[in-house]
Coordinates of C-alpha atoms and ligand atoms in Angstrom, one line a residue:
M1 CA 177.8 96.4 65.6
K2 CA 175.7 96.5 62.5
L3 CA 174.8 99.8 61.0
D4 CA 171.5 100.0 59.0
L5 CA 172.3 102.8 56.6
R6 CA 168.8 103.0 55.1
K7 CA 167.3 103.6 58.5
E8 CA 169.9 106.3 59.3
F9 CA 168.9 108.0 56.0
Q10 CA 165.3 108.0 56.9
T11 CA 165.9 109.3 60.3
I12 CA 168.3 112.0 59.3
F13 CA 166.3 113.3 56.4
D14 CA 162.9 112.7 58.1
S15 CA 161.8 110.6 55.1
T16 CA 160.0 107.4 54.3
E17 CA 161.7 107.0 51.0
I18 CA 163.9 104.0 50.4
P19 CA 167.2 105.4 49.1
R20 CA 169.5 103.6 46.7
I21 CA 173.0 102.7 48.0
F22 CA 176.3 103.1 46.3
F23 CA 179.9 102.4 47.4
A24 CA 183.4 103.4 46.3
P25 CA 186.5 101.9 47.9
G26 CA 189.7 103.5 49.0
R27 CA 193.0 102.3 47.6
I28 CA 196.5 101.3 48.4
N29 CA 199.3 101.7 45.9
L30 CA 201.7 98.7 45.7
I31 CA 204.4 100.6 43.9
G32 CA 204.7 103.6 41.5
E33 CA 204.5 106.6 43.8
H34 CA 204.5 110.1 42.6
T35 CA 204.8 108.8 39.1
D36 CA 201.2 109.5 37.9
Y37 CA 201.6 113.2 37.3
N38 CA 205.0 112.5 35.8
G39 CA 203.5 110.4 33.0
G40 CA 204.7 107.2 34.5
H41 CA 203.1 103.9 35.7
V42 CA 201.3 103.1 39.0
F43 CA 200.2 99.8 40.5
P44 CA 197.3 100.4 42.9
A45 CA 194.5 98.2 44.2
T46 CA 191.2 98.9 45.8
I47 CA 190.5 97.9 49.4
S48 CA 187.4 96.8 51.2
F49 CA 187.2 100.1 53.2
G50 CA 185.4 102.9 51.4
T51 CA 182.6 105.4 51.2
Y52 CA 178.9 104.5 51.2
A53 CA 176.4 107.0 49.8
L54 CA 172.6 106.6 50.0
A55 CA 170.6 108.9 47.8
H56 CA 167.1 109.7 46.8
K57 CA 165.9 112.3 44.3
R58 CA 163.9 115.2 45.5
D59 CA 161.0 117.0 43.8
D60 CA 162.8 120.4 44.0
Q61 CA 166.3 121.7 43.2
K62 CA 167.6 121.4 46.7
L63 CA 170.7 119.3 47.5
R64 CA 171.1 118.1 51.1
F65 CA 174.1 116.3 52.4
F66 CA 174.8 114.6 55.7
S67 CA 177.9 112.5 56.8
L68 CA 177.8 110.1 59.6
N69 CA 181.6 110.8 59.9
F70 CA 181.1 114.6 60.4
T71 CA 177.9 114.8 62.3
H72 CA 178.9 118.1 63.8
T73 CA 178.5 119.9 60.4
G74 CA 174.8 118.8 60.4
I75 CA 172.9 118.8 57.1
I76 CA 174.7 120.9 54.5
E77 CA 172.4 122.4 52.0
C78 CA 172.8 124.1 48.6
D79 CA 170.8 124.5 45.4
L80 CA 171.5 122.9 42.0
S81 CA 171.8 126.4 40.5
H82 CA 174.6 127.3 43.0
L83 CA 177.4 124.8 42.9
A84 CA 180.4 127.0 43.3
Y85 CA 183.1 126.1 45.9
D86 CA 182.1 127.4 49.3
E87 CA 184.2 127.0 52.4
A88 CA 181.0 126.8 54.5
H89 CA 180.1 123.6 52.6
D90 CA 183.1 121.9 54.3
W91 CA 183.5 118.2 53.3
A92 CA 180.4 118.5 51.0
N93 CA 182.5 120.4 48.5
F94 CA 183.7 117.0 47.2
P95 CA 180.2 115.7 46.2
I96 CA 179.1 119.2 45.2
G97 CA 182.2 119.6 43.0
M98 CA 181.4 116.3 41.3
I99 CA 177.8 117.2 40.7
K100 CA 179.0 120.6 39.2
F101 CA 181.6 119.0 36.9
M102 CA 179.2 116.3 35.7
R103 CA 176.6 118.9 34.9
D104 CA 179.2 121.2 33.2
S105 CA 180.1 118.3 31.0
G106 CA 176.6 118.0 29.7
F107 CA 175.2 115.2 31.9
I108 CA 171.6 116.0 32.9
I109 CA 171.1 116.1 36.6
S110 CA 167.6 117.5 36.7
S111 CA 166.5 117.4 40.3
G112 CA 167.8 117.9 43.8
M113 CA 168.7 115.0 46.1
D114 CA 169.2 113.9 49.7
I115 CA 172.5 112.1 50.2
L116 CA 173.8 110.4 53.2
F117 CA 177.5 109.5 53.4
F118 CA 179.3 107.1 55.6
G119 CA 183.0 106.1 55.2
D120 CA 185.1 103.6 57.0
I121 CA 188.4 104.6 55.4
P122 CA 190.6 106.0 58.2
N123 CA 190.4 109.7 57.5
G124 CA 193.6 111.6 56.5
A125 CA 195.5 108.3 56.2
G126 CA 196.5 108.5 52.6
L127 CA 194.0 105.8 51.4
S128 CA 192.2 108.2 49.1
S129 CA 189.1 109.0 51.1
S130 CA 188.6 112.2 48.9
A131 CA 188.7 110.3 45.6
S132 CA 186.4 107.8 47.1
I133 CA 183.8 110.4 47.9
E134 CA 184.2 111.9 44.3
M135 CA 183.8 108.4 42.7
V136 CA 180.8 107.3 44.9
T137 CA 179.1 110.6 43.9
G138 CA 179.9 109.8 40.3
V139 CA 178.3 106.3 40.3
L140 CA 175.4 107.7 42.4
L141 CA 174.6 110.3 39.7
E142 CA 175.0 107.7 37.0
G143 CA 172.5 105.4 38.7
L144 CA 169.9 107.9 39.9
F145 CA 169.8 109.9 36.6
D146 CA 170.4 106.9 34.2
L147 CA 173.4 108.6 32.7
E148 CA 175.4 107.0 30.0
I149 CA 178.9 107.9 31.2
D150 CA 182.1 106.2 30.2
R151 CA 183.9 105.1 33.3
V152 CA 187.2 106.8 32.3
K153 CA 185.3 110.0 31.7
M154 CA 183.9 109.8 35.2
I155 CA 187.4 109.2 36.5
Q156 CA 188.8 112.2 34.7
L157 CA 186.0 114.4 36.1
G158 CA 186.9 113.2 39.6
Q159 CA 190.5 114.3 39.1
Q160 CA 189.3 117.6 37.7
V161 CA 187.3 118.2 40.9
E162 CA 190.4 117.6 42.9
N163 CA 192.6 119.8 40.7
N164 CA 190.2 122.7 39.8
Y165 CA 187.6 122.7 42.6
I166 CA 189.4 121.5 45.7
G167 CA 192.8 122.8 44.6
V168 CA 195.1 119.8 45.0
N169 CA 197.2 119.2 41.9
S170 CA 197.0 115.4 42.1
G171 CA 197.4 112.9 39.3
I172 CA 194.8 110.4 38.1
M173 CA 195.9 107.3 40.1
D174 CA 193.4 107.5 42.9
Q175 CA 190.2 108.1 40.9
F176 CA 191.4 105.5 38.3
A177 CA 192.1 102.8 40.8
I178 CA 188.7 103.4 42.6
G179 CA 186.8 103.7 39.3
K180 CA 188.3 100.6 37.8
G181 CA 189.2 98.4 40.8
K182 CA 188.8 94.7 40.6
K183 CA 188.6 92.1 43.4
D184 CA 191.9 90.3 44.0
H185 CA 193.7 92.3 41.3
A186 CA 196.0 95.3 41.1
I187 CA 195.9 97.7 38.1
L188 CA 199.0 98.6 36.2
L189 CA 198.2 101.9 34.7
N190 CA 200.2 104.0 32.2
C191 CA 199.2 107.5 33.4
Q192 CA 200.2 109.1 30.1
T193 CA 198.1 107.0 27.8
L194 CA 195.6 105.5 30.3
D195 CA 196.3 102.0 29.0
Y196 CA 195.9 99.6 31.8
Q197 CA 196.0 95.9 32.7
Y198 CA 194.9 93.9 35.7
A199 CA 197.3 91.7 37.5
P200 CA 196.1 89.0 39.9
I201 CA 197.4 89.4 43.5
Q202 CA 197.7 85.9 44.9
L203 CA 200.1 85.9 47.8
E204 CA 199.2 82.5 49.2
D205 CA 201.0 82.4 52.5
H206 CA 201.3 86.1 52.8
V207 CA 199.0 89.1 53.4
I208 CA 199.2 92.8 52.6
M209 CA 199.2 94.7 55.9
I210 CA 198.2 98.4 56.0
I211 CA 199.9 100.2 58.8
N212 CA 198.5 103.6 59.7
T213 CA 201.0 105.9 61.3
N214 CA 198.1 107.8 62.8
K215 CA 200.2 110.9 62.0
R216 CA 197.8 113.2 60.1
R217 CA 199.2 114.5 56.9
T218 CA 200.1 118.1 57.7
L219 CA 200.9 120.6 55.0
A220 CA 200.4 117.7 52.6
T221 CA 198.7 119.8 49.9
S222 CA 201.4 122.5 49.7
K223 CA 204.3 120.0 49.8
Y224 CA 202.6 117.8 47.2
N225 CA 202.1 120.7 44.8
E226 CA 205.7 121.8 45.4
R227 CA 207.0 118.3 44.4
R228 CA 204.9 118.5 41.3
T229 CA 206.3 121.9 40.4
Q230 CA 209.9 120.7 41.0
C231 CA 209.4 117.8 38.6
E232 CA 207.9 120.2 36.0
Q233 CA 211.0 122.4 36.3
A234 CA 213.3 119.3 35.8
L235 CA 211.3 118.3 32.8
A236 CA 211.6 121.7 31.3
D237 CA 215.4 121.6 31.7
L238 CA 215.6 118.2 30.0
Q239 CA 213.3 119.3 27.2
R240 CA 216.0 121.8 26.1
E241 CA 217.8 118.8 24.5
L242 CA 215.2 116.0 24.5
S243 CA 211.9 115.8 22.8
I244 CA 210.0 114.2 25.6
E245 CA 206.5 114.9 27.0
S246 CA 207.0 113.7 30.5
L247 CA 209.6 112.2 32.8
G248 CA 207.9 108.9 32.3
D249 CA 209.2 108.9 28.7
L250 CA 212.8 108.5 29.8
T251 CA 214.8 105.3 30.1
K252 CA 217.3 105.2 33.0
E253 CA 220.2 105.5 30.5
Q254 CA 218.7 108.6 28.9
F255 CA 218.3 110.1 32.3
K256 CA 221.9 109.4 33.3
Q257 CA 223.1 110.9 30.1
H258 CA 221.1 114.1 30.3
M259 CA 220.7 114.7 34.0
Y260 CA 223.4 117.4 33.8
L261 CA 220.8 119.6 32.2
I262 CA 218.8 119.8 35.4
Q263 CA 220.2 122.9 37.1
N264 CA 218.7 122.7 40.6
K265 CA 220.0 119.9 42.8
T266 CA 216.7 119.3 44.6
N267 CA 214.9 119.1 41.3
L268 CA 217.5 116.6 40.1
K269 CA 216.7 114.3 43.0
R270 CA 212.9 114.6 42.4
A271 CA 213.3 113.7 38.7
K272 CA 215.6 110.8 39.5
H273 CA 213.0 109.3 41.8
A274 CA 210.2 109.8 39.1
V275 CA 212.3 108.1 36.4
Y276 CA 213.6 105.2 38.5
E277 CA 210.3 104.6 40.3
N278 CA 208.6 104.3 36.9
H279 CA 211.0 101.6 35.8
R280 CA 210.7 99.8 39.2
T281 CA 207.0 99.7 38.7
L282 CA 207.3 98.0 35.4
E283 CA 209.8 95.5 36.7
A284 CA 207.6 94.9 39.8
L285 CA 204.7 93.7 37.5
Q286 CA 207.1 91.3 35.7
Q287 CA 208.4 89.9 38.9
L288 CA 204.9 89.4 40.2
Q289 CA 203.8 87.7 37.0
Q290 CA 206.7 85.3 37.3
G291 CA 205.9 84.5 40.9
H292 CA 209.0 86.2 42.2
I293 CA 207.5 87.7 45.3
D294 CA 210.8 88.3 47.0
A295 CA 212.1 90.4 44.1
F296 CA 208.8 92.3 44.2
G297 CA 209.4 93.0 47.9
Q298 CA 212.9 94.2 47.2
L299 CA 211.5 96.7 44.7
M300 CA 209.0 97.9 47.3
N301 CA 211.9 98.5 49.7
Q302 CA 213.9 100.4 47.0
S303 CA 210.8 102.5 46.3
H304 CA 210.6 103.5 49.9
L305 CA 214.3 104.5 50.1
S306 CA 213.9 106.6 47.0
L307 CA 210.8 108.3 48.4
Q308 CA 212.7 108.9 51.7
L309 CA 216.0 110.1 50.3
D310 CA 215.3 111.6 46.9
Y311 CA 211.7 112.6 46.9
E312 CA 211.7 113.4 50.6
V313 CA 208.0 112.7 51.4
T314 CA 208.3 110.2 54.2
G315 CA 209.2 111.6 57.6
I316 CA 210.1 110.0 60.9
E317 CA 206.8 108.1 61.4
L318 CA 206.7 106.4 58.0
D319 CA 210.4 105.7 58.1
T320 CA 210.3 104.1 61.6
I321 CA 207.4 101.9 60.6
V322 CA 209.0 100.8 57.3
H323 CA 212.5 100.3 58.5
T324 CA 211.3 98.4 61.6
A325 CA 209.1 96.3 59.3
W326 CA 212.1 95.3 57.1
E327 CA 213.8 93.8 60.2
Q328 CA 210.9 91.5 61.1
P329 CA 210.8 87.8 60.2
G330 CA 208.4 86.9 57.4
V331 CA 208.4 90.4 55.8
I332 CA 208.9 90.3 52.0
G333 CA 208.8 94.1 51.6
A334 CA 207.4 97.3 53.0
R335 CA 207.0 100.9 51.9
M336 CA 204.9 104.0 52.4
T337 CA 201.8 104.2 50.2
G338 CA 200.0 107.2 48.8
A339 CA 201.3 110.8 48.9
G340 CA 203.3 110.4 52.1
F341 CA 203.9 113.1 54.7
G342 CA 202.3 110.8 57.3
G343 CA 199.5 108.4 56.4
C344 CA 200.0 104.7 55.8
A345 CA 202.6 102.2 54.9
I346 CA 202.0 98.7 53.5
A347 CA 204.0 95.5 54.1
I348 CA 203.8 92.0 52.6
V349 CA 204.0 89.7 55.7
E350 CA 203.9 86.0 56.1
K351 CA 200.5 85.0 57.6
E352 CA 202.1 83.1 60.5
Q353 CA 204.2 86.1 61.5
V354 CA 201.4 88.7 61.5
E355 CA 200.8 88.8 65.2
H356 CA 204.5 89.1 66.0
F357 CA 204.8 91.7 63.3
K358 CA 202.1 93.9 64.7
N359 CA 203.4 93.7 68.3
T360 CA 207.0 94.4 67.5
V361 CA 206.4 97.1 65.0
N362 CA 204.0 98.9 67.3
T363 CA 206.2 98.7 70.3
I364 CA 209.2 100.1 68.5
Y365 CA 207.1 102.7 66.7
H366 CA 205.5 103.9 70.0
Q367 CA 208.9 104.1 71.7
K368 CA 210.4 106.2 68.9
T369 CA 207.5 108.5 68.0
G370 CA 204.9 108.4 70.8
Y371 CA 202.2 107.4 68.4
E372 CA 200.3 104.1 68.3
A373 CA 200.1 102.5 64.9
T374 CA 196.9 100.8 63.6
F375 CA 197.1 97.6 61.5
Y376 CA 194.7 96.3 59.0
T377 CA 194.9 93.3 56.7
A378 CA 194.1 94.5 53.2
T379 CA 191.3 92.8 51.2
I380 CA 191.3 93.8 47.6
G381 CA 187.8 94.4 46.5
D382 CA 185.9 95.7 43.5
G383 CA 185.7 99.4 42.4
A384 CA 182.9 101.9 42.6
R385 CA 179.4 100.4 42.2
E386 CA 175.8 100.2 43.3
L387 CA 175.0 97.9 46.3
I388 CA 171.9 96.0 47.2
E389 CA 172.6 95.6 50.9
G390 CA 172.2 98.6 53.2
V391 CA 173.3 97.0 56.5
I392 CA 177.0 97.0 57.0
Ligands
LIG1 C1 198.1 111.2 46.0 C2 197.6 111.7 44.7 C3 197.9 110.7 43.5 C4 199.4 110.3 43.5 C5 199.9 109.9 44.9 C6 201.4 109.7 45.0 O1 197.4 110.0 46.4 O2 196.2 111.9 44.8 O3 197.5 111.3 42.3 O4 200.2 111.4 43.0 O5 199.5 110.9 45.9 O6 201.7 108.6 44.2

């Protein structure tokens, strides 16, 4: 069924104005998990699912938000002069936070707006629906108010909204991927320097499957922040002897030589993951560039095991999906993607085996966990931008 978003806008806001339409995708991460806030590398790509935002300027200072995904909250209203976090604003805290942080950085947003959101990213699935809302708000403000804003600045403001307004201590991967995404490419990003390069993803006879465990990510924020603190403690221990700024500065050898400095056993495991995952990510890019897709898949599998055993962010649902995926014919590699604690896995699967893959993985998954998995074929699309077409 087609959805005419402009018509929806006019009905909801009782308006005859023709709004402009903006889009920001969600993302998957091919490899390099929980490395961004450790000063390491990540390798994400933007997908075709995302968040649409339709907006029109108002003559007054009022901001009105409506989401077709959360119709029960109705129109959420606030004023440009009152942009503080407010629980009553519910999901609208994401765009309000972005408006606030853009204004606080000196960008002139002079009037109110009506904004309609619609997202087709499965919610709570670890595909970055929140960064997608932040970034779609960023490009919307840029477009509506003719702002000259460097894209990396917008990305950094998105991360600050997450860290200092919403209260999740996340790294920069999601906003960066979404802000800079490129069709048919993944981005290798050095999260310490923000140097990046695009790498074409041409898998020929294979596709990237996204598998949603449909297990909502419970307690994800507190466990995420806890992992981050554990890594910071491990880093502080290592800094007693090493002059490093982040775990991403370490070679594997340096880590082996100095890991005795990390006093807490749990922190040691967390740091080990961060260091090895960073090197796996760099190696993965090389393997991909040389066309060694099997070796790339092996690195994905190792990444999952490390996230399962050392970083402990997977859980029975993700482990069942991934371990079952490994056993299927035509599977090159599979791993969890995103923060973990539920959410989605990805797998590189031979096109001819996709149907068999879906059926078998889902049957076993359902038997073991009671949940049904949902399968999507990932299409790698462009990053946050304005659209012309309003019918989707
Ligand atoms: C979440 C965070 C990212 C990153 C991943 C784990 O998606 O938002 O910054 O840390 O988890 O790799």
